[in-house]
Coordinates of C-alpha atoms in Angstrom, one line a residue:
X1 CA 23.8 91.2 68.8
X2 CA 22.4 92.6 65.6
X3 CA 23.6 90.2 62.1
X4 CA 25.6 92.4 59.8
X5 CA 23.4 93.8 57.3
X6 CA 24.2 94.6 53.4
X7 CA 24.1 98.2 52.2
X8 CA 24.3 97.6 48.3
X9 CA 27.9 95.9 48.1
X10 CA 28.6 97.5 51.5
X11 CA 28.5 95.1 54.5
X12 CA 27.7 97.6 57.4
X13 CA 29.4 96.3 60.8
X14 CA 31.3 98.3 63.2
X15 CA 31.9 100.7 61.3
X16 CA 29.9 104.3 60.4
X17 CA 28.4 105.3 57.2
X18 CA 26.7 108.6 56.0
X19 CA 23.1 109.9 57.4
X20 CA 20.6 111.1 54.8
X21 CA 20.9 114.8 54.1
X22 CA 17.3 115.8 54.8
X23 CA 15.2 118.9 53.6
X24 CA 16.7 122.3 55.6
X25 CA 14.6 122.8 58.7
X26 CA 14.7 126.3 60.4
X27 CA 16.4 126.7 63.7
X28 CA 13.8 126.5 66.7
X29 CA 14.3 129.1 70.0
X30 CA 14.7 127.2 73.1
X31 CA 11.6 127.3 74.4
X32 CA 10.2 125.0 71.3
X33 CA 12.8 122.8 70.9
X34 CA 11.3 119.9 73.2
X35 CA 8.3 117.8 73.1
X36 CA 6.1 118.7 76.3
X37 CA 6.1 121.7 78.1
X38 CA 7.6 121.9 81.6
X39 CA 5.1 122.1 83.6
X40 CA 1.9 121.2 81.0
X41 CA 3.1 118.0 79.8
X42 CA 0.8 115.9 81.8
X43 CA -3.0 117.3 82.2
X44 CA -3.0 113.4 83.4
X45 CA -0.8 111.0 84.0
X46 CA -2.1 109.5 80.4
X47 CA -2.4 112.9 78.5
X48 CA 0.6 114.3 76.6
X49 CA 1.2 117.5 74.7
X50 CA 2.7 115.8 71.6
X51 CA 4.4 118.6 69.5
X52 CA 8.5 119.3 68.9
X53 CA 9.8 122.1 67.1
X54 CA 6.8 124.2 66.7
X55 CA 5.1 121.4 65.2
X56 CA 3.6 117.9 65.6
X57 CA 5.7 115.0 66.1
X58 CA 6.4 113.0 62.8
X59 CA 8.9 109.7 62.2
X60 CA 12.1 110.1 62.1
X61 CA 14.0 112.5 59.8
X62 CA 16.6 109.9 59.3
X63 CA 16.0 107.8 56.2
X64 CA 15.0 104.4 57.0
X65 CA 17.9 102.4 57.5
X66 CA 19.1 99.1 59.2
X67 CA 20.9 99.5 62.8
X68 CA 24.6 99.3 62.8
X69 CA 26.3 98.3 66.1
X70 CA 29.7 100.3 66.9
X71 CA 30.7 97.4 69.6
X72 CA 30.8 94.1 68.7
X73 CA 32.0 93.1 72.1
X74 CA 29.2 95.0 74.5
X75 CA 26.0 92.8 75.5
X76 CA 24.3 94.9 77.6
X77 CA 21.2 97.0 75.8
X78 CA 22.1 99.5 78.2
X79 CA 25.8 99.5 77.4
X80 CA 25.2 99.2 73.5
X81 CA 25.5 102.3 71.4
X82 CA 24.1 102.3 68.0
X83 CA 23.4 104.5 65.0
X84 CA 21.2 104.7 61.8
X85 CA 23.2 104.6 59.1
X86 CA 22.7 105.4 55.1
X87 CA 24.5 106.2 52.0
X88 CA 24.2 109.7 50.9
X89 CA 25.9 112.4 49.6
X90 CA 26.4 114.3 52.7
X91 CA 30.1 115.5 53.1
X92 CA 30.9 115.4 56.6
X93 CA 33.8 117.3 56.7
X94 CA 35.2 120.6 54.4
X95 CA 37.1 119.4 50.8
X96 CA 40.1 121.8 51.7
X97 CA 40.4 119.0 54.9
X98 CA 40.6 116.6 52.1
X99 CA 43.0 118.3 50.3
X100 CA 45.3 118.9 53.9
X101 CA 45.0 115.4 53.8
X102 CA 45.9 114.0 50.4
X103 CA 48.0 111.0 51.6
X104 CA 45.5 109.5 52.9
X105 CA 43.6 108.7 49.5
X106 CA 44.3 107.5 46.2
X107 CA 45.3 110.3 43.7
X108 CA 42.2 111.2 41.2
X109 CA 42.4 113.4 38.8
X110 CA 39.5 115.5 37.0
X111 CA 39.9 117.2 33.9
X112 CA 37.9 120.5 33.2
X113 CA 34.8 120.6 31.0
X114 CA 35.1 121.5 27.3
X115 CA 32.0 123.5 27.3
X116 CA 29.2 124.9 29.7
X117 CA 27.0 121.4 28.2
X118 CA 29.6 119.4 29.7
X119 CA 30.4 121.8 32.8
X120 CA 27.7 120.1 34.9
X121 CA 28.2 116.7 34.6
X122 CA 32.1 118.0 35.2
X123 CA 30.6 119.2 38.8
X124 CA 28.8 116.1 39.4
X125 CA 31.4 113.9 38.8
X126 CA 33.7 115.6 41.3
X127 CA 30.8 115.7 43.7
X128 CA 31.2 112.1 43.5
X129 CA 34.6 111.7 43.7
X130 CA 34.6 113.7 46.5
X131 CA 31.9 112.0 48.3
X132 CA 34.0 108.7 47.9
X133 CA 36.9 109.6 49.1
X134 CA 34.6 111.4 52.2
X135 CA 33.0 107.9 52.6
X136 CA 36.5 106.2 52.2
X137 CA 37.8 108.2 54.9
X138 CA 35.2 108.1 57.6
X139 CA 35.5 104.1 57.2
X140 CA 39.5 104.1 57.5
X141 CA 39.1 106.2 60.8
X142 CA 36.7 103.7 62.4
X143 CA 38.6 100.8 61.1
X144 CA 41.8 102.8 63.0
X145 CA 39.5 103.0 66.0
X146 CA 38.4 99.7 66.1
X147 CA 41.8 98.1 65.8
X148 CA 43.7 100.2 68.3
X149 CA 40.7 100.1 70.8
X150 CA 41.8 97.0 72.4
X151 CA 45.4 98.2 73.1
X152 CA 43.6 100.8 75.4
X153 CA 42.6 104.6 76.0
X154 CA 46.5 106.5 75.2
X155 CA 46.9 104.6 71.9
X156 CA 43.1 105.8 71.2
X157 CA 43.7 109.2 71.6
X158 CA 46.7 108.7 69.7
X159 CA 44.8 108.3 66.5
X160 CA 42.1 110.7 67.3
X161 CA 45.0 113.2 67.5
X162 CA 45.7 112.5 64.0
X163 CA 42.9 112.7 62.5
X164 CA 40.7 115.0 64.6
X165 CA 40.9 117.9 62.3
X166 CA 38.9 116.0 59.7
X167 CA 36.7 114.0 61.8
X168 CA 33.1 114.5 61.3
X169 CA 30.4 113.5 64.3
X170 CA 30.2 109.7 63.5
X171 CA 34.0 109.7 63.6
X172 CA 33.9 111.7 66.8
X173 CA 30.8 109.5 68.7
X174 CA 32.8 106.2 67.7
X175 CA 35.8 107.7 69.5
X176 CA 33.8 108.5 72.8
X177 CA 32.6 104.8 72.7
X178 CA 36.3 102.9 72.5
X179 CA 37.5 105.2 74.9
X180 CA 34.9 104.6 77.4
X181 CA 34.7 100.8 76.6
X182 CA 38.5 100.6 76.8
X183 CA 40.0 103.0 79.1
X184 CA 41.0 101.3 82.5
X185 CA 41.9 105.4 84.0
X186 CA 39.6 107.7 83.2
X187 CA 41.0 110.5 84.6
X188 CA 44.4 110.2 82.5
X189 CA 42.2 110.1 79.6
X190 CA 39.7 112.8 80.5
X191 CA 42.9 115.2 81.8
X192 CA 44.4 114.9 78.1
X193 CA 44.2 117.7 75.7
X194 CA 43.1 115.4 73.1
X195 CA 40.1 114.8 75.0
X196 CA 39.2 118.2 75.1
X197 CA 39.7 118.7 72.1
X198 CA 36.8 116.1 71.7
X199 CA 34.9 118.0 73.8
X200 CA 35.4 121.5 72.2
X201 CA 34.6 119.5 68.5
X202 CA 31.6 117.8 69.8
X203 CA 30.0 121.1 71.1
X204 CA 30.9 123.1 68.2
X205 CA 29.1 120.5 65.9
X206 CA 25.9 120.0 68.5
X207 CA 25.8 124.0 68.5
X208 CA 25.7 123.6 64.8
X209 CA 23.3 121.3 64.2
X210 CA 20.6 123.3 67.0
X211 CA 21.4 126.2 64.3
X212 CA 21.0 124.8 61.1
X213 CA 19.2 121.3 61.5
X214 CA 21.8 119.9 58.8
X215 CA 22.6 116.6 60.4
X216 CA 26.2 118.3 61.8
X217 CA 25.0 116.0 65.0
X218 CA 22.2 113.8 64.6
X219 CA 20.5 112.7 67.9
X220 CA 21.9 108.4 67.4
X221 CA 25.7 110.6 68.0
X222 CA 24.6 113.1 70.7
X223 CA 23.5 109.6 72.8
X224 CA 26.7 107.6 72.6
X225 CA 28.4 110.8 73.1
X226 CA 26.6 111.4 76.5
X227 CA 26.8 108.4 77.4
X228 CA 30.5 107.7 76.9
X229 CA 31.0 110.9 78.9
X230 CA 29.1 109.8 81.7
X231 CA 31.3 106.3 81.8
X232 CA 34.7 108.4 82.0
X233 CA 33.4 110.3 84.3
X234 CA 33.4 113.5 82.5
X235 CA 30.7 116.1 82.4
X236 CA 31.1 118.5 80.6
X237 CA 28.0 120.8 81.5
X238 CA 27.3 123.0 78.2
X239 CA 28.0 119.9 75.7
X240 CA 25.2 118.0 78.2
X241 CA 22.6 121.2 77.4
X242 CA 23.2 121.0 74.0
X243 CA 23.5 116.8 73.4
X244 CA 19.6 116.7 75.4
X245 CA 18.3 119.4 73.3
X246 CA 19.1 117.6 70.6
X247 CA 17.9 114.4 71.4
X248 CA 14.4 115.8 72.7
X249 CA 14.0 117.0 69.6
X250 CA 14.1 114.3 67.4
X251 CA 13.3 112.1 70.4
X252 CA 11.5 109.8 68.0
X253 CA 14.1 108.4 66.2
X254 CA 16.1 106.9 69.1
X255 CA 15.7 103.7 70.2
X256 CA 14.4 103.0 73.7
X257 CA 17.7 101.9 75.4
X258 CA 19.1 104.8 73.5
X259 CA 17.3 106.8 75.6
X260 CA 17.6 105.5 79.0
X261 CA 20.8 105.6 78.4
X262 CA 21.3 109.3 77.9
X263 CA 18.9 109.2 81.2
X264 CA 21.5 107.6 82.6
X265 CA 24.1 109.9 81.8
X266 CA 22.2 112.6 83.3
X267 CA 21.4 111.0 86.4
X268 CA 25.4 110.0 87.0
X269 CA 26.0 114.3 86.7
X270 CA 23.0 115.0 89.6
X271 CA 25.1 112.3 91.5
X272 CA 28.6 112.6 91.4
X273 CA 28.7 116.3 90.0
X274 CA 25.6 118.4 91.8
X275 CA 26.9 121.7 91.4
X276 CA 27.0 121.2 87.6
X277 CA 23.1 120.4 88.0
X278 CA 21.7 124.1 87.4
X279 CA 23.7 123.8 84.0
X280 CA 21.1 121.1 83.0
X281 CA 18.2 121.6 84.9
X282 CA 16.3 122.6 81.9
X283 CA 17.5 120.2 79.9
X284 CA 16.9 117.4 82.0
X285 CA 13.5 117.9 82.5
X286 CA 12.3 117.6 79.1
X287 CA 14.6 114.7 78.7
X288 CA 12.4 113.0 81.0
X289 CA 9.2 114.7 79.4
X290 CA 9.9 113.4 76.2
X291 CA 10.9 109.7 77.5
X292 CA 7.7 109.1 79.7
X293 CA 6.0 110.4 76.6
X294 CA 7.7 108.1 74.0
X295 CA 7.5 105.0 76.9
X296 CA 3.7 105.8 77.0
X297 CA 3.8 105.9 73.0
X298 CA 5.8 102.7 72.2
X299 CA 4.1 101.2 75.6
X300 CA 6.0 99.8 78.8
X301 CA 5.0 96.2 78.1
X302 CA 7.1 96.1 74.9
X303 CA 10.2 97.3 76.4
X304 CA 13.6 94.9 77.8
X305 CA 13.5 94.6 81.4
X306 CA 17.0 96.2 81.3
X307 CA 15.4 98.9 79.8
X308 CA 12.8 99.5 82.4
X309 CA 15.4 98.7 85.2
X310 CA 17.8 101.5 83.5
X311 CA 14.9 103.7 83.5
X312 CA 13.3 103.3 87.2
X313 CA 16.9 104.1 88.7
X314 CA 17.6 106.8 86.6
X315 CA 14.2 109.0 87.4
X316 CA 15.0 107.9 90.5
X317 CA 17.9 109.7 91.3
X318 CA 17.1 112.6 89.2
X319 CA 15.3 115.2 91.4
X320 CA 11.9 116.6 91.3
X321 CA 8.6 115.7 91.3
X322 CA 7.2 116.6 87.9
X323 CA 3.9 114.5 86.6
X324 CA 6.1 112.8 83.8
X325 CA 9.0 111.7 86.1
X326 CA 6.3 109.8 88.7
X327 CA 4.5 108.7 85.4
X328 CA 7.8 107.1 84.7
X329 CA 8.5 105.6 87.7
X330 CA 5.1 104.1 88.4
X331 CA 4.6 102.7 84.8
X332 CA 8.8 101.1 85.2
X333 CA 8.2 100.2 88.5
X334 CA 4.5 98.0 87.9
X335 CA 5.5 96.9 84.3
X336 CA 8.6 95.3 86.6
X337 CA 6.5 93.7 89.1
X338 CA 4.6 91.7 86.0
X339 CA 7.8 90.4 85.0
X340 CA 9.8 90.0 88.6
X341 CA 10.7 86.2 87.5
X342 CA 12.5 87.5 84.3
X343 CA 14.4 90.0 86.4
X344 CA 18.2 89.3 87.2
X345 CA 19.9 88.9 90.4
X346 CA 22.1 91.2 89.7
X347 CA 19.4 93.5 88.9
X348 CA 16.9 93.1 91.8
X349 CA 18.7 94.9 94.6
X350 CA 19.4 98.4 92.0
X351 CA 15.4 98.0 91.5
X352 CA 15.4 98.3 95.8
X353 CA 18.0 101.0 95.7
X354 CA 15.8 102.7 93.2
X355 CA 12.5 102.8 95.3
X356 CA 14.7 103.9 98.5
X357 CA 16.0 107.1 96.4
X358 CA 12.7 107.7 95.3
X359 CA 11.4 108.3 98.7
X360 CA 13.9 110.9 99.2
X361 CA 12.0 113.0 96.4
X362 CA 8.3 111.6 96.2
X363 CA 7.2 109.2 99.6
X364 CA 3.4 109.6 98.5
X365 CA 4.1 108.0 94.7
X366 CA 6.4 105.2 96.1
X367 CA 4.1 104.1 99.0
X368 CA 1.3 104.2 96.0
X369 CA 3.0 101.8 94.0
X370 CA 4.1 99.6 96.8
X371 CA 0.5 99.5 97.3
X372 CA 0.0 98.4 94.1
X373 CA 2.6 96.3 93.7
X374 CA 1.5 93.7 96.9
X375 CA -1.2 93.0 95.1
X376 CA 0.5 92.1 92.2
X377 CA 3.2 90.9 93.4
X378 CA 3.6 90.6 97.1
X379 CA 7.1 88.9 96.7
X380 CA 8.8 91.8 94.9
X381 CA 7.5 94.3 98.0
X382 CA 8.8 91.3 100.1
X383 CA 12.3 91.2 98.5
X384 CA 12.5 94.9 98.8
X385 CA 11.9 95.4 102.4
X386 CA 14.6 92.9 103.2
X387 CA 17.0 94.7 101.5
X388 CA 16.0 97.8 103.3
X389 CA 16.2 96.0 106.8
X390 CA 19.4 94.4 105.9
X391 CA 21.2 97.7 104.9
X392 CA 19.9 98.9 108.1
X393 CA 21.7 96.0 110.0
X394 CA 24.9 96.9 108.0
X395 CA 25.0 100.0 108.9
X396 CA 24.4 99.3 112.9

């Protein structure tokens, strides 16, 4: 669990700020808004096409900023959603919404300039007020959130419904997250107009954000939002398209569990919802693209085992056999083998599971590995093809 961290006199802690407005940044067609290119990512397995938007890859466009955890109760890296967060004076939603929603701030009054010296600093000061009571606003709703989470999904929705008009994306991302973490039916939640209405909001502002690169949706959202999805079962194939593009665009910025976790998300719509699959296809191969390239970048022996674990299953049930998706597997699967004494009990078996699905799409890559693998670690093949053998009994 991350320590709270101080903003100023701001203690940031379950609860979303502002992102840093950044310069304006023309919309991109599809076919450069990703990283590598379908099918020349890879010249080798070690040899990536490194450019995003019609240009080379560069840090993040988010100002630099501490993480900010929006569960305080989730210890899991996979499970964990978190954003980037920073003071700005980004107004995430329109000032008539503030003004439809008066009650809900303290009255402030502004009076007019007395001449056109004094008419600017008139504007600015009203920008500011207007930014605090923005920033006073998106802090209340997460607060709400936070305290109704625990009394489950209906009482969730119940706030979202009031304030979903005036939401903006943090808002709307922190919203996915209780509902997923605290929602014991999905499908009563996922079947309520509310919730599409969540859905409708969240692609309107992803659609946005692909148009005008104005932070409408930044990538840290599009993440917890996918992934919260994915945990309520709900897939939503045209908010998926959008959420990847996103994130394979500013792939950079995400953190690594950030990003198996949106693999994740995908590979739970190949499995339990196929025929939404050629909705995504696209998408989801430059989602793996631009993970095997940033696992390569940021290197597999720095990453949490429940990262790699998260990752190797995930690839694994996605189909295809595209150089960055064996890449992936094979650099997860050996970096695994290194560390088989650090990995769970619990974990073990999915890591079995994973190399079985794999067959199903790639038997030459996974007996490579296995190969390499009883070298390195003879007791990991050994665990494995017990598992296999004892399904098989089950099964008889």
């Amino acid at each position: 669990m991350e320590p709270q961290v101080k903003i100023g006199a701001i203690y940031v802690k379950n609860t979303f700020l502002h992102f840093a407005p950044e310069n304006e940044t023309p919309a991109v067609g599809r076919s450069a808004s990703c990283p590598p290119g379908m099918a020349k990512e890879f010249n080798t397995y070690n040899t990536y096409n490194t450019s995003c938007c019609g240009g080379p890859w560069t840090q993040s466009t988010l100002a630099t900023a501490p993480n900010e955890l929006i569960d305080d109760d989730a210890d899991s890296a996979d499970e964990v959603a978190t954003c980037y967060s920073d003071l700005s004076d980004h107004h995430p939603f329109p000032v008539d919404a503030i003004s439809a929603n008066r009650q809900s701030f303290p009255a402030t009054e502004v009076s007019d300039g007395k001449c056109a010296g004094q008419s600017c600093d008139v504007r600015g000061s009203r920008e500011n007020q207007r930014e605090a009571l923005s920033l006073s606003f998106q802090k209340k709703v997460n607060k709400e959130l936070s305290n109704t989470a625990q009394k489950g999904g209906s009482r969730i929705l119940e706030v979202v419904e009031r304030h979903l008009a005036v939401m903006n994306c943090l808002n709307l991302a922190t919203a996915f997250h209780r509902l997923a973490r605290h929602t014991e039916n999905p499908q009563e939640v996922t079947s309520s107009s509310t919730f599409l209405r969540m859905i409708d909001l969240a692609h309107d502002f992803a659609r946005q954000e692909l148009e005008s690169r104005n932070q409408t949706m930044p990538e840290k959202c599009c993440t917890i939002i996918a992934w919260s999805c994915a945990n309520l079962d709900a897939f939503p194939g045209p908010l998926f398209s959008l959420l990847a593009q996103l994130v394979v665009c500013n792939v950079q910025s995400c953190e690594s569990y950030e990003l198996t976790n949106m693999l994740w998300a995908f590979a739970k719509l190949y499995k339990l919802r196929p025929e939404l699959a050629p909705q995504v296809q696209w998408e989801t191969q430059q989602l793996v693209n631009a993970v095997a390239w940033i696992f390569q970048h940021r290197g597999v022996q720095d990453l949490k085992t429940q990262v790699l674990s998260s990752a190797l299953v995930s690839v694994a049930t996605l189909p295809g056999r595209s150089r960055s998706s064996s890449w992936l597997f094979s650099a997860c699967g050996q970096e695994l083998a290194e560390r088989w004494d650090e990995v769970t009990v619990q974990s073990r078996p999915q890591i079995s599971f994973a190399f079985k699905l794999m067959r199903g799409h790639n038997l030459q890559l996974v007996r490579n590995v296995e190969r390499a693998l009883a070298e390195k670690r003879p007791e990991m093949v050994s665990f494995m093809t017990e598992a296999m053998r004892g399904k098989r009994r089950n099964r008889r």
